[in-house]
PDB file of C-alpha atoms and ligand atoms in Angstrom:
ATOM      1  CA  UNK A   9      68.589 370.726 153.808  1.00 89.00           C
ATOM      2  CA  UNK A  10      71.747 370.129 151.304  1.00 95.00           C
ATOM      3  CA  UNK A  11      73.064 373.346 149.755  1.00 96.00           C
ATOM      4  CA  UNK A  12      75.424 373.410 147.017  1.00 95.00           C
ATOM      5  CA  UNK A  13      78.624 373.917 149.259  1.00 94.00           C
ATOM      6  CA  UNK A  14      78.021 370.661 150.660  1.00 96.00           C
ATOM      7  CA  UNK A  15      77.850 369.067 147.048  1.00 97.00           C
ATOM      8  CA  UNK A  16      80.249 365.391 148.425  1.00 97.00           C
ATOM      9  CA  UNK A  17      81.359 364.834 144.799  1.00 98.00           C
ATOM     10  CA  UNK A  18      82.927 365.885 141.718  1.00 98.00           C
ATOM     11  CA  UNK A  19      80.531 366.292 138.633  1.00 97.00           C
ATOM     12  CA  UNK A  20      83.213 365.507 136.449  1.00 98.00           C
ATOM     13  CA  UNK A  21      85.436 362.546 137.760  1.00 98.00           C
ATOM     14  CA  UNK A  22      82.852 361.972 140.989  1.00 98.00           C
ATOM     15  CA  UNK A  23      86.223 361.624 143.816  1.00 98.00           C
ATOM     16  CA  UNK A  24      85.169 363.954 146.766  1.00 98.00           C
ATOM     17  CA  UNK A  25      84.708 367.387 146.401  1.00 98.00           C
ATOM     18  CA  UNK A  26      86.829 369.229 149.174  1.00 98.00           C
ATOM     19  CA  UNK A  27      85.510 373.041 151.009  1.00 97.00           C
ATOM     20  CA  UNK A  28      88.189 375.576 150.138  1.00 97.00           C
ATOM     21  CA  UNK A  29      85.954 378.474 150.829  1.00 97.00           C
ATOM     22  CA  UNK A  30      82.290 379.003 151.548  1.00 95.00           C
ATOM     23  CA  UNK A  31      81.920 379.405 147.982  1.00 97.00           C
ATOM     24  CA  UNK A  32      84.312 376.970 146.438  1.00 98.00           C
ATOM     25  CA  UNK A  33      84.691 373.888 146.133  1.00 98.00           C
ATOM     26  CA  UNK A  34      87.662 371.227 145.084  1.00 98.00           C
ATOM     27  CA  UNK A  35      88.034 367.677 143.246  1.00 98.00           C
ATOM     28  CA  UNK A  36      90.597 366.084 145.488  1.00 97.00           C
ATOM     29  CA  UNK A  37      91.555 364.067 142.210  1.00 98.00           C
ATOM     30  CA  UNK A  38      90.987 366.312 139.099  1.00 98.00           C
ATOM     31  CA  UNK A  39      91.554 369.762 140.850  1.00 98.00           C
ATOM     32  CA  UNK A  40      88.160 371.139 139.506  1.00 98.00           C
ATOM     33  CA  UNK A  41      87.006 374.439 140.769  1.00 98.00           C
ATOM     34  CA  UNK A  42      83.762 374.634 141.525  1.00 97.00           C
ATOM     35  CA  UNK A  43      82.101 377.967 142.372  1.00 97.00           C
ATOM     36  CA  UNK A  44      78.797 378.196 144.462  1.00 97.00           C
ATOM     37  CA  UNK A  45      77.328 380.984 142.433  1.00 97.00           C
ATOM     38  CA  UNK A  46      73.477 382.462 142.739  1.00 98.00           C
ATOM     39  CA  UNK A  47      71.090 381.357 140.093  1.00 98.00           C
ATOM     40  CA  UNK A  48      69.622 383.927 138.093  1.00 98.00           C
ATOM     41  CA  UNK A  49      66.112 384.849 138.423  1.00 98.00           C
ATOM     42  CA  UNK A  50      63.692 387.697 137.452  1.00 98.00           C
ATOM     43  CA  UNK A  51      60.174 389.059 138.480  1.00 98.00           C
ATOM     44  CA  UNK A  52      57.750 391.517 137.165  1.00 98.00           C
ATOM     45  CA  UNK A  53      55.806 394.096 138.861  1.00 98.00           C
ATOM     46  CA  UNK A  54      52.683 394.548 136.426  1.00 98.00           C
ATOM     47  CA  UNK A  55      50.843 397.702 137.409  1.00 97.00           C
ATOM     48  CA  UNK A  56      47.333 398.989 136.119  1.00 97.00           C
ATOM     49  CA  UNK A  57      45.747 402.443 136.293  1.00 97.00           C
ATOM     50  CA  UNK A  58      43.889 402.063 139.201  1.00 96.00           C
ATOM     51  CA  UNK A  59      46.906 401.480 141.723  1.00 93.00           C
ATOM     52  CA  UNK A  60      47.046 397.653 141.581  1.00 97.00           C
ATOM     53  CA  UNK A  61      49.695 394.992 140.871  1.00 97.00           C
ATOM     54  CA  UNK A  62      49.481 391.276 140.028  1.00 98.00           C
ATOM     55  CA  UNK A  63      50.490 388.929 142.267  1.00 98.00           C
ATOM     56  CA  UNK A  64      50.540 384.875 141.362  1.00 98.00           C
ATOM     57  CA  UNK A  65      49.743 382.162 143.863  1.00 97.00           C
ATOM     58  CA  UNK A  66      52.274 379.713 143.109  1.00 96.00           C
ATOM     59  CA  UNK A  67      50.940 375.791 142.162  1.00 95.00           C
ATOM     60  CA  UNK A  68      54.000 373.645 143.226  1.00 94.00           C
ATOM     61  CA  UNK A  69      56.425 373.827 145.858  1.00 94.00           C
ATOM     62  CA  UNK A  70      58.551 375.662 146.890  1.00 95.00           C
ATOM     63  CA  UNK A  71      55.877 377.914 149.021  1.00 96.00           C
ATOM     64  CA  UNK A  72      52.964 376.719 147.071  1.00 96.00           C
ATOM     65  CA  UNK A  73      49.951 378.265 147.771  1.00 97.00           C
ATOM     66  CA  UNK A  74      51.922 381.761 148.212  1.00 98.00           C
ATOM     67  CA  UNK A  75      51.886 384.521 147.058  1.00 98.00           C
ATOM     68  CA  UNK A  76      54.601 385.443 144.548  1.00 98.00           C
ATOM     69  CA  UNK A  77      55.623 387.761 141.064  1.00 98.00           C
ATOM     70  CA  UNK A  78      55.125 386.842 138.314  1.00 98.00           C
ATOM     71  CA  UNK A  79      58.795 385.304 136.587  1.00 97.00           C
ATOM     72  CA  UNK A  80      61.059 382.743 136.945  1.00 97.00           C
ATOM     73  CA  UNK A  81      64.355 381.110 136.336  1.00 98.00           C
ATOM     74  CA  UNK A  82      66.455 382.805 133.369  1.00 98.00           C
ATOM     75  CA  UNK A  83      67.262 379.898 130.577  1.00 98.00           C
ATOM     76  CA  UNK A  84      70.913 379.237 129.115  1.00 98.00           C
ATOM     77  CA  UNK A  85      71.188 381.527 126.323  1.00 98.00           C
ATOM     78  CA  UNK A  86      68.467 383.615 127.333  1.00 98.00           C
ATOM     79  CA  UNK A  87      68.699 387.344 127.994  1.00 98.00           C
ATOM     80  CA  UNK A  88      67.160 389.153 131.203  1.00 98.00           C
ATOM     81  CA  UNK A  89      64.634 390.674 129.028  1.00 98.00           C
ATOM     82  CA  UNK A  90      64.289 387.647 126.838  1.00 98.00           C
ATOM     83  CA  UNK A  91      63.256 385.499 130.238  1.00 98.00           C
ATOM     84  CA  UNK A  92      60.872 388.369 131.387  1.00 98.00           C
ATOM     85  CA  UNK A  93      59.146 388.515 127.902  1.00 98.00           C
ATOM     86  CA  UNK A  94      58.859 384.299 128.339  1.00 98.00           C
ATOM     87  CA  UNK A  95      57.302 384.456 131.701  1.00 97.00           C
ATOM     88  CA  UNK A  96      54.713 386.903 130.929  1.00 97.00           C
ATOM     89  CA  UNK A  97      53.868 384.486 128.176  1.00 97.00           C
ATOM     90  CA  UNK A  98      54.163 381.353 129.878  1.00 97.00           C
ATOM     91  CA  UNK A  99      52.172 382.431 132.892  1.00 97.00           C
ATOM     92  CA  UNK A 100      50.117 384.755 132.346  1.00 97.00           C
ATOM     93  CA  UNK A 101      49.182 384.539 128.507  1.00 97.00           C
ATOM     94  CA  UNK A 102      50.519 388.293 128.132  1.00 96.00           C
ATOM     95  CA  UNK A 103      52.249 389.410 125.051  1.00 97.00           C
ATOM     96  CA  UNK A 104      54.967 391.871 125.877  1.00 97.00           C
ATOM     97  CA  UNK A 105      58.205 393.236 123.889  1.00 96.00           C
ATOM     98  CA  UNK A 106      61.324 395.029 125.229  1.00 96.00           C
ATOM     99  CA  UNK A 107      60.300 398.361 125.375  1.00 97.00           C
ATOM    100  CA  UNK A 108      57.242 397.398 127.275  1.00 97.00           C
ATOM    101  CA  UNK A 109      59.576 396.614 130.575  1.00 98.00           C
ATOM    102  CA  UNK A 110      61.383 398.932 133.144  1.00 98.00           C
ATOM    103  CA  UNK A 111      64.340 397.951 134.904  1.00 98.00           C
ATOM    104  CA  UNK A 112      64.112 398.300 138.587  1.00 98.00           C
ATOM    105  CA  UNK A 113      66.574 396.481 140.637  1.00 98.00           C
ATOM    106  CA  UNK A 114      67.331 393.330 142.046  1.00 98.00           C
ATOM    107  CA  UNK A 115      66.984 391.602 145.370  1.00 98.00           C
ATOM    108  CA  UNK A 116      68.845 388.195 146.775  1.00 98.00           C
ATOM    109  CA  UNK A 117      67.053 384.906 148.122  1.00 97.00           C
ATOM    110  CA  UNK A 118      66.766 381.314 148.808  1.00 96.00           C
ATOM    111  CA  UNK A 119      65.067 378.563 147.230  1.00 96.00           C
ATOM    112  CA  UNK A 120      64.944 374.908 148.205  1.00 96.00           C
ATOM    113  CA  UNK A 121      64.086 372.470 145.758  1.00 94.00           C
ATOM    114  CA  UNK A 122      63.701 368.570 145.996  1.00 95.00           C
ATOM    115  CA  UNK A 123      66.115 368.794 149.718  1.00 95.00           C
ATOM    116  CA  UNK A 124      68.713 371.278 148.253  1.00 96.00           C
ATOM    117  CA  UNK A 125      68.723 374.995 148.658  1.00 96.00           C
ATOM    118  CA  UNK A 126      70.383 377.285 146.523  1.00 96.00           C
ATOM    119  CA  UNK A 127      70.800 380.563 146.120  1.00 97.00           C
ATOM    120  CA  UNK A 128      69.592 383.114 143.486  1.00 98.00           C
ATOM    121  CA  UNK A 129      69.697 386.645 142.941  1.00 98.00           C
ATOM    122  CA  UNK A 130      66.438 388.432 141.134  1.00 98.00           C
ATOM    123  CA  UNK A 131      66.495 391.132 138.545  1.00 98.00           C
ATOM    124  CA  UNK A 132      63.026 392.507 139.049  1.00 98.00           C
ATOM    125  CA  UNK A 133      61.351 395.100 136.286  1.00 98.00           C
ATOM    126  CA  UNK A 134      58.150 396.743 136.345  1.00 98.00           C
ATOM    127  CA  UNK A 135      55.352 397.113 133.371  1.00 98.00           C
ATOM    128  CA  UNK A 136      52.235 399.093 132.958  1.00 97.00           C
ATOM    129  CA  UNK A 137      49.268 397.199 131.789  1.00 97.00           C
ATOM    130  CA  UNK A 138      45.778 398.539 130.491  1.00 96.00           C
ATOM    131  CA  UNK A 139      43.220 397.925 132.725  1.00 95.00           C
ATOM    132  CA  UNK A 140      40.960 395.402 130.554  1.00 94.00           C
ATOM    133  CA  UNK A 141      43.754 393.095 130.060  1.00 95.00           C
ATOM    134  CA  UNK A 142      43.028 389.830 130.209  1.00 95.00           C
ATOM    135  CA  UNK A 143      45.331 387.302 131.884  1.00 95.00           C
ATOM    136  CA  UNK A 144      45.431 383.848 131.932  1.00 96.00           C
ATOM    137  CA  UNK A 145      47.227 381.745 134.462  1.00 95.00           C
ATOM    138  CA  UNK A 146      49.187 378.782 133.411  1.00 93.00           C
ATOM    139  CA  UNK A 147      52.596 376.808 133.729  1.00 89.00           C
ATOM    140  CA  UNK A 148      53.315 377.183 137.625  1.00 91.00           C
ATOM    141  CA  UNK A 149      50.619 379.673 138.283  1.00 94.00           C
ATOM    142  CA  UNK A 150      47.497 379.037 140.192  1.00 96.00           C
ATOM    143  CA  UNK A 151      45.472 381.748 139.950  1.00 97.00           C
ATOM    144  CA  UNK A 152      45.992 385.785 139.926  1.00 97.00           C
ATOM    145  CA  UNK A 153      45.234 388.452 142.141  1.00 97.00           C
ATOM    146  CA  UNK A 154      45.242 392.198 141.849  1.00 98.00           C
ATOM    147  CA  UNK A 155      45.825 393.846 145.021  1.00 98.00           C
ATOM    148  CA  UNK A 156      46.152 397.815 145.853  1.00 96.00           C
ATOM    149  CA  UNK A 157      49.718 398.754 146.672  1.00 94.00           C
ATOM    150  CA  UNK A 158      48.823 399.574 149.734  1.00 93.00           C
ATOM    151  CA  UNK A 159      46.889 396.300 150.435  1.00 95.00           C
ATOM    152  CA  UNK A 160      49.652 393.744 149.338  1.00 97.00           C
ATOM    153  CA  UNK A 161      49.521 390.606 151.930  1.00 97.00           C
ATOM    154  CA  UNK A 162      53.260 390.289 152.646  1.00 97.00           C
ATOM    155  CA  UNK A 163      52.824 387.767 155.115  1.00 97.00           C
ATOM    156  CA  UNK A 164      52.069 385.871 151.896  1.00 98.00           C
ATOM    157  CA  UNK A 165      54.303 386.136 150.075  1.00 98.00           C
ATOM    158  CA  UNK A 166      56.397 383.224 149.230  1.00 97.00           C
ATOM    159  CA  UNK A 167      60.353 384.591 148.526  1.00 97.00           C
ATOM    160  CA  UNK A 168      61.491 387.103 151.913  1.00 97.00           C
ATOM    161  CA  UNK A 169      64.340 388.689 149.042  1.00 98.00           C
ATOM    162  CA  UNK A 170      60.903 389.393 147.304  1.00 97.00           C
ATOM    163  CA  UNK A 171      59.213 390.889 149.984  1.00 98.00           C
ATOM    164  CA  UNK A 172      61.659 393.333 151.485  1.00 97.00           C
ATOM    165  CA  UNK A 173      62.396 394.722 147.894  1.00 98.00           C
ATOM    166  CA  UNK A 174      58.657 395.213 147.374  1.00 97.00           C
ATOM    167  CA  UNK A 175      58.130 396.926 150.897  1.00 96.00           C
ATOM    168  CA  UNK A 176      60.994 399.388 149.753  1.00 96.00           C
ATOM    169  CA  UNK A 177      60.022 399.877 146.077  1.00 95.00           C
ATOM    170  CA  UNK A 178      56.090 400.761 147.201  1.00 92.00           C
ATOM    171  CA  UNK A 179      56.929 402.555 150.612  1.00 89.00           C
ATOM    172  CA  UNK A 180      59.085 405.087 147.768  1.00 79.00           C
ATOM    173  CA  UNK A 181      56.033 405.173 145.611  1.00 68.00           C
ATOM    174  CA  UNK A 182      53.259 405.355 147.731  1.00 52.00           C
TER     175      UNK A 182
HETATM  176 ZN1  LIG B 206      87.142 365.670 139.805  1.00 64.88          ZN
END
């Protein structure tokens, strides 16, 4: 697998790209920097009354057929909340504002697309969600599942960044 830092040519001028750092590299001809940085991501935690959260089983690869949140890559322009708001939309048909979402923390992880691996960091957020609510999975979603918080099938679950922050968010709320 190709990550970033091993990127062979300049974007701009395309001479080769020289490692200066594990997070930098060089354009041996133009002298442009260019910074390995994380990609950012978010994820929702949508919670019902009767101690259950939706989780997605992801339709295309990477780790399809996992288990996963519900969210995805933030878009140019686009705020954290903005993204979160679009997700819920996109893949699950839900119609959420602002003030409907709770900040919870974020996690770091991996993901390889089409041979390259890069890195991303997630801002996850949590929302509370009547009971009767009625989703309906599109875009990169499957299918949904709502599983007890004590029940969640980590071995399933597709992101390991994703995981260990959900193990420590429901091992403090359960
Ligand atoms: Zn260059």
């Amino acid at each position: 697998m190709t990550r970033e830092i091993d990127f062979k040519y300049c974007p701009k001028c395309a001479a080769p790209l020289l490692k200066q750092t594990p997070i930098l590299l060089i354009c041996s001809a133009c002298d442009l920097h260019f910074y390995i940085n994380p990609r950012a991501t978010n994820a929702i935690i949508l919670q019902n009354s009767k101690n259950q959260l939706l989780l997605t089983k992801r339709k295309f690869d990477p780790h399809a057929g996992k288990y996963d949140l519900p969210g995805g890559f933030i878009d140019i322009n686009e705020s954290v909340e903005e993204s979160v708001i679009r997700e819920l939309k996109e893949e699950l048909n839900i119609d959420m504002n602002k003030d409907d979402i709770e900040y919870l923390g974020s996690c770091t992880d991996t993901y390889e697309f089409k041979g390259v691996g890069y890195y991303t960091v997630g801002m996850i957020y949590k929302a509370l969600v009547k009971d009767d609510i009625i989703i309906t999975p599109s875009d990169d979603v499957e299918s949904t599942l709502w599983v007890n918080m004590n029940d969640i099938p980590y071995d399933d679950i597709a992101f390991e960044g994703v995981k260990i922050f959900m193990k420590s968010y429901f091992s403090s709320t359960t």
